[in-house]
Short mmCIF file of C-alpha atoms and ligand atoms in Angstrom, two decimals:
data_model
loop_
_atom_site.label_atom_id
_atom_site.label_comp_id
_atom_site.label_asym_id
_atom_site.label_seq_id
_atom_site.Cartn_x
_atom_site.Cartn_y
_atom_site.Cartn_z
CA MET A 1 5.92 4.98 -13.39
CA ARG A 2 2.46 3.86 -12.34
CA PRO A 3 0.43 4.93 -9.27
CA SER A 4 1.16 3.00 -6.06
CA ILE A 5 -2.41 1.77 -5.90
CA GLU A 6 -1.98 -0.04 -9.22
CA ALA A 7 1.19 -1.76 -7.99
CA ILE A 8 -0.45 -2.66 -4.67
CA GLY A 9 -3.66 -3.74 -6.42
CA GLY A 10 -1.71 -5.98 -8.80
CA LEU A 11 0.07 -7.67 -5.91
CA ALA A 12 -3.19 -8.06 -3.98
CA LEU A 13 -4.74 -9.75 -7.02
CA ILE A 14 -1.90 -12.28 -7.30
CA VAL A 15 -2.03 -13.02 -3.55
CA GLY A 16 -5.84 -13.31 -3.76
CA VAL A 17 -5.70 -15.78 -6.66
CA ILE A 18 -3.11 -17.96 -4.89
CA ALA A 19 -5.18 -17.87 -1.68
CA LEU A 20 -8.32 -18.77 -3.65
CA ILE A 21 -6.61 -21.78 -5.28
CA ILE A 22 -5.40 -23.00 -1.86
CA PHE A 23 -8.85 -22.45 -0.35
CA VAL A 24 -10.63 -24.38 -3.10
CA ALA A 25 -8.07 -27.23 -2.96
CA VAL A 26 -8.28 -27.57 0.84
CA GLU A 27 -12.08 -27.35 0.97
CA ALA A 28 -12.49 -29.81 -1.90
CA THR A 29 -10.13 -32.32 -0.23
CA LEU A 30 -11.96 -31.87 3.07
CA ILE A 31 -15.43 -32.40 1.61
CA TYR A 32 -14.29 -35.32 -0.56
CA SER A 33 -12.54 -37.02 2.41
CA ALA A 34 -15.50 -36.56 4.75
CA TRP A 35 -17.77 -38.16 2.18
CA HIS A 36 -15.42 -40.83 0.87
CA TYR A 37 -14.18 -42.06 4.26
CA ARG A 38 -17.49 -41.78 6.10
CA ALA A 39 -17.98 -44.21 9.02
CA SER A 40 -20.79 -46.18 7.38
CA ARG A 41 -18.47 -46.98 4.50
CA MET A 42 -15.22 -47.51 6.42
CA PRO A 43 -15.86 -48.69 9.97
CA GLY A 44 -13.02 -48.94 12.45
CA PRO A 45 -9.96 -46.77 12.94
CA ALA A 46 -8.52 -45.00 9.89
CA PRO A 47 -5.23 -46.30 8.48
CA GLN A 48 -2.22 -44.33 9.79
CA ILE A 49 0.27 -42.82 7.39
CA ALA A 50 2.85 -41.28 9.77
CA GLY A 51 6.37 -41.19 8.38
CA ASN A 52 5.40 -40.88 4.72
CA SER A 53 8.43 -38.94 3.53
CA ARG A 54 7.04 -38.07 0.10
CA LEU A 55 4.05 -36.30 1.74
CA GLU A 56 6.34 -34.61 4.27
CA VAL A 57 8.49 -33.18 1.49
CA VAL A 58 5.48 -32.00 -0.54
CA TRP A 59 3.83 -30.11 2.29
CA THR A 60 7.09 -28.52 3.35
CA VAL A 61 8.41 -27.51 -0.05
CA LEU A 62 5.13 -26.31 -1.55
CA PRO A 63 4.28 -23.69 1.12
CA ALA A 64 7.93 -22.60 1.25
CA ALA A 65 7.92 -22.07 -2.52
CA ILE A 66 4.65 -20.09 -2.36
CA LEU A 67 6.05 -17.89 0.43
CA LEU A 68 9.26 -17.32 -1.52
CA VAL A 69 7.32 -16.19 -4.60
CA LEU A 70 5.20 -13.83 -2.46
CA PHE A 71 8.32 -12.48 -0.75
CA VAL A 72 9.99 -11.63 -4.05
CA LEU A 73 6.83 -10.02 -5.46
CA MET A 74 6.27 -8.05 -2.25
CA THR A 75 9.78 -6.64 -1.98
CA GLY A 76 9.59 -5.64 -5.65
CA THR A 77 6.31 -3.82 -5.01
CA MET A 78 7.68 -2.14 -1.88
CA ARG A 79 10.63 -0.84 -3.88
CA GLU A 80 8.35 0.33 -6.66
CA ILE A 81 6.01 2.31 -4.40
CA GLY A 82 8.90 4.04 -2.69
CA VAL A 83 8.78 2.46 0.74
CA ALA A 84 12.54 2.06 0.49
CA VAL A 85 13.19 5.73 -0.30
CA ALA A 86 14.49 6.40 3.18
CA GLY A 87 16.99 3.61 2.80
CA GLY A 88 18.51 5.11 -0.33
CA GLY A 89 16.04 4.05 -3.02
CA THR A 90 15.23 6.08 -6.09
CA PRO A 91 14.65 9.69 -5.21
CA ALA A 92 11.47 11.03 -6.76
CA GLY A 93 10.64 14.29 -8.43
CA MET A 94 9.39 16.20 -5.45
CA ARG A 95 9.65 16.13 -1.68
CA ILE A 96 7.06 17.59 0.68
CA VAL A 97 6.91 17.43 4.45
CA ALA A 98 3.46 16.41 5.70
CA ARG A 99 2.79 16.77 9.40
CA GLY A 100 -0.25 15.54 11.29
CA ALA A 101 -1.40 17.56 14.29
CA GLN A 102 -4.45 17.49 16.52
CA TRP A 103 -6.55 17.92 14.31
CA TRP A 104 -5.30 19.23 11.02
CA TRP A 105 -2.54 18.75 8.47
CA GLU A 106 0.44 20.86 7.61
CA TYR A 107 2.41 20.70 4.36
CA ARG A 108 5.83 22.27 3.78
CA TYR A 109 7.04 22.72 0.22
CA PRO A 110 10.63 23.55 -0.51
CA SER A 111 10.71 26.58 -2.80
CA SER A 112 13.33 28.93 -4.19
CA SER A 113 12.05 31.68 -1.90
CA GLY A 114 12.23 29.55 1.24
CA GLU A 115 9.73 27.10 2.63
CA VAL A 116 6.06 27.39 1.67
CA VAL A 117 3.77 26.33 4.49
CA VAL A 118 0.12 25.49 3.85
CA ALA A 119 -2.58 23.59 5.71
CA ASN A 120 -5.09 20.85 5.00
CA GLU A 121 -5.06 20.89 1.20
CA LEU A 122 -2.17 19.24 -0.58
CA HIS A 123 -1.60 20.37 -4.15
CA ILE A 124 0.53 18.09 -6.30
CA PRO A 125 1.45 18.07 -9.99
CA VAL A 126 -0.02 15.24 -12.00
CA ASP A 127 2.24 12.48 -13.44
CA THR A 128 4.95 13.27 -10.90
CA ALA A 129 6.17 11.12 -8.04
CA VAL A 130 5.76 13.04 -4.81
CA ASP A 131 7.61 11.79 -1.75
CA LEU A 132 6.05 12.80 1.52
CA ASP A 133 8.12 12.95 4.68
CA LEU A 134 5.49 12.08 7.28
CA GLU A 135 5.81 13.65 10.71
CA SER A 136 3.63 14.17 13.72
CA ALA A 137 3.35 17.18 15.98
CA ASP A 138 1.82 15.29 18.89
CA VAL A 139 0.30 11.79 18.77
CA VAL A 140 0.17 9.01 16.18
CA HIS A 141 -1.86 9.91 13.10
CA SER A 142 -2.12 7.89 9.92
CA TYR A 143 -1.97 9.25 6.41
CA TRP A 144 -4.19 7.56 3.89
CA ILE A 145 -5.51 8.66 0.52
CA PRO A 146 -6.93 5.39 -0.82
CA GLY A 147 -6.96 6.66 -4.42
CA LEU A 148 -3.28 7.58 -4.42
CA GLY A 149 -1.23 5.32 -2.21
CA GLY A 150 -0.86 3.09 0.78
CA LYS A 151 -1.52 3.96 4.40
CA THR A 152 1.41 5.08 6.54
CA ASP A 153 1.50 6.15 10.16
CA MET A 154 2.80 9.52 11.33
CA ILE A 155 4.77 8.87 14.49
CA PRO A 156 6.10 11.53 16.88
CA GLY A 157 9.89 11.70 16.81
CA ARG A 158 10.40 9.87 13.55
CA THR A 159 9.98 10.48 9.84
CA ASN A 160 8.14 7.96 7.69
CA HIS A 161 7.96 8.04 3.93
CA LEU A 162 5.13 7.68 1.48
CA ARG A 163 5.10 8.16 -2.27
CA LEU A 164 2.03 9.59 -3.96
CA TYR A 165 1.52 9.50 -7.69
CA ALA A 166 -1.55 10.81 -9.48
CA SER A 167 -1.96 9.70 -13.08
CA ARG A 168 -4.96 11.96 -13.62
CA THR A 169 -6.00 15.39 -12.42
CA GLY A 170 -8.72 15.72 -9.83
CA THR A 171 -9.45 15.84 -6.14
CA PHE A 172 -8.56 12.83 -4.02
CA THR A 173 -9.84 12.56 -0.48
CA GLY A 174 -8.95 10.59 2.58
CA GLN A 175 -9.10 10.65 6.31
CA CYS A 176 -6.76 10.26 9.27
CA ALA A 177 -6.71 6.50 9.80
CA GLU A 178 -5.46 6.20 13.36
CA PHE A 179 -7.59 7.25 16.32
CA CYS A 180 -5.90 10.40 17.61
CA GLY A 181 -8.36 12.08 19.97
CA VAL A 182 -11.84 13.58 20.04
CA GLU A 183 -11.63 15.25 16.63
CA HIS A 184 -9.99 12.31 14.85
CA ALA A 185 -13.00 12.17 12.54
CA TRP A 186 -12.36 15.74 11.44
CA MET A 187 -8.93 15.26 9.97
CA ARG A 188 -10.04 15.20 6.37
CA LEU A 189 -7.37 14.76 3.76
CA THR A 190 -7.70 16.55 0.45
CA VAL A 191 -5.24 16.22 -2.40
CA LEU A 192 -5.62 18.28 -5.56
CA ALA A 193 -3.71 16.82 -8.50
CA GLU A 194 -3.21 19.54 -11.07
CA PRO A 195 -1.50 19.99 -14.44
CA ARG A 196 2.10 21.09 -13.92
CA ALA A 197 1.48 24.69 -15.05
CA ASP A 198 -1.46 25.11 -12.66
CA PHE A 199 0.57 23.65 -9.83
CA ASP A 200 3.53 25.95 -10.51
CA ARG A 201 1.18 28.95 -10.55
CA TRP A 202 -0.37 27.86 -7.28
CA LEU A 203 3.01 27.33 -5.61
CA ALA A 204 4.26 30.72 -6.80
CA ALA A 205 1.16 32.41 -5.37
CA GLN A 206 1.55 30.55 -2.06
CA SER A 207 5.22 31.54 -1.88
CA ALA A 208 4.39 35.22 -1.77
CA PRO A 209 3.78 36.96 1.55
CA ARG A 210 0.23 38.12 2.26
CA SER A 211 -0.92 40.98 0.08
CA ALA A 212 -1.10 44.18 2.14
CA PRO A 213 -4.70 44.76 3.18
CA SER A 214 -6.60 48.00 2.86
CA GLY A 215 -9.77 49.41 4.44
CA ALA A 216 -11.61 46.92 6.65
CA GLY A 217 -8.86 44.42 5.92
CA ALA A 218 -6.20 46.67 7.46
CA ALA A 219 -8.34 47.01 10.59
CA GLY A 220 -8.76 43.24 10.58
CA GLU A 221 -5.01 42.72 10.48
CA ARG A 222 -4.70 44.93 13.57
CA VAL A 223 -7.32 42.80 15.31
CA PHE A 224 -5.39 39.70 14.33
CA THR A 225 -1.98 40.90 15.45
CA THR A 226 -3.15 42.42 18.73
CA ASN A 227 -5.14 39.40 19.90
CA LEU A 228 -4.44 35.82 20.90
CA CYS A 229 -4.45 34.75 17.21
CA VAL A 230 -0.72 35.51 16.77
CA SER A 231 0.38 33.11 19.44
CA CYS A 232 -0.72 30.13 17.31
CA HIS A 233 -0.89 31.31 13.69
CA ALA A 234 1.59 32.71 11.23
CA ILE A 235 0.88 35.12 8.39
CA ARG A 236 3.94 35.87 6.31
CA GLY A 237 4.42 39.57 5.85
CA THR A 238 3.22 40.33 9.39
CA ASP A 239 4.70 39.81 12.83
CA ALA A 240 2.44 36.78 13.36
CA LYS A 241 4.74 33.79 13.56
CA GLY A 242 2.86 31.27 15.70
CA GLU A 243 3.39 27.64 14.79
CA ALA A 244 0.82 25.74 16.84
CA GLY A 245 -2.00 26.26 14.34
CA PRO A 246 -2.32 26.43 10.56
CA ASP A 247 -0.37 29.05 8.59
CA LEU A 248 -2.95 31.58 7.41
CA THR A 249 -0.92 33.53 4.83
CA HIS A 250 -3.25 32.42 2.03
CA VAL A 251 -6.14 30.98 4.03
CA ALA A 252 -8.75 32.35 1.62
CA SER A 253 -7.35 30.17 -1.18
CA ARG A 254 -8.43 27.00 0.63
CA THR A 255 -11.83 25.39 0.11
CA THR A 256 -12.61 24.44 3.70
CA LEU A 257 -11.97 25.55 7.27
CA ALA A 258 -10.95 23.45 10.26
CA ALA A 259 -9.71 20.49 8.17
CA GLY A 260 -12.99 20.02 6.36
CA VAL A 261 -15.61 21.00 8.94
CA LEU A 262 -16.86 24.16 7.22
CA LYS A 263 -16.92 25.50 3.69
CA ASN A 264 -14.54 28.42 3.45
CA ASP A 265 -16.72 31.49 2.88
CA PRO A 266 -17.18 34.72 4.86
CA ALA A 267 -20.30 33.55 6.70
CA ALA A 268 -18.69 30.29 7.78
CA MET A 269 -15.46 32.06 8.69
CA ARG A 270 -17.38 34.45 10.92
CA ALA A 271 -19.27 31.63 12.61
CA TRP A 272 -16.06 29.68 13.11
CA LEU A 273 -14.14 32.61 14.62
CA ALA A 274 -17.08 33.49 16.88
CA ASP A 275 -17.16 30.02 18.42
CA PRO A 276 -14.77 27.32 17.17
CA GLN A 277 -15.88 24.88 19.87
CA LYS A 278 -19.40 24.87 18.49
CA TYR A 279 -18.20 23.43 15.18
CA LYS A 280 -15.22 21.36 16.32
CA PRO A 281 -15.60 20.56 20.03
CA GLY A 282 -12.23 19.80 21.56
CA ALA A 283 -10.25 21.64 18.88
CA LEU A 284 -7.30 23.50 20.32
CA MET A 285 -8.52 26.83 18.98
CA PRO A 286 -10.12 28.77 21.83
CA ARG A 287 -12.95 31.21 21.57
CA VAL A 288 -11.45 34.69 21.48
CA PRO A 289 -13.97 37.27 22.67
CA LEU A 290 -14.20 40.00 20.03
CA SER A 291 -16.67 42.80 19.41
CA ASP A 292 -18.94 42.44 16.35
CA ALA A 293 -17.02 45.19 14.58
CA ASP A 294 -13.67 43.51 15.26
CA LEU A 295 -15.07 40.16 14.13
CA ASP A 296 -16.33 41.67 10.87
CA ALA A 297 -12.98 43.32 10.24
CA LEU A 298 -11.14 40.07 10.98
CA VAL A 299 -13.38 38.10 8.61
CA SER A 300 -12.88 40.64 5.85
CA TYR A 301 -9.11 40.49 6.43
CA LEU A 302 -8.80 36.69 6.44
CA GLU A 303 -11.15 36.19 3.48
CA GLY A 304 -8.97 38.67 1.56
CA LEU A 305 -5.86 36.51 2.03
CA LYS A 306 -6.10 34.75 -1.32
CU1 CUA B 1 -5.22 12.18 13.32
CU2 CUA B 1 -6.77 10.45 13.68
#
């Protein structure tokens, strides 16, 4: 199997070459005719050729043949890149639910120990077809990682399908491609393609509930569970089961906060918690008034959730 972008790129090249040939032929005929039949050379009305059946046949059959060729190539490419998966095409190696929300991403991995829910950073194994079930929590978003596959909308109330395939390890980035509200620009997409062993290790770690905190962390967990945080966020292993915001069970293992706005480190985490609206105006996370001591404890707790 080859990455979708190679299949799409190959098709685009063929279409481009055919279009270029047509363009050159039409322009050449146009320029030649304008020069050859110019008024100074051929005065009077041009000879009429209506009803020339040979010409009629040529300019009906030729475009029809070109369209037929493109149709066959296009349906083949669509099947190859997995667009037809929903309709019973080849099932791929792995299925992940990707859900767009204002203004972040959620990914749900099936796992032997139940569903693993993470946010904003999609980890995938390299050289494996990954079928995403695309959903939306609210409005239309659009999922697009140019380096890995085509662009597909996420539409409320329906599930679309997109196949990703990475033929090399590395980080692939993208961006929500459908205007979805004030923070549309801060729906960064990050995909980390990893060797299979690394991916399996990562998934196993993400499957575990949060590791029980101690010291300042334990105090931080109390701050978390006794404040507004729990109504939107879940942390497995605690009573926090909110679903409106990102799952935070292993939040410290992610590289950024707020879908790419801030680097994920203790200083940024503290600044973010103190005033989310300063960094992502319009985000649905409110400012929760906390004392400095509570804020410190909360930061130490969350940054300990590796
Ligand atoms: Cu989500 Cu734009």
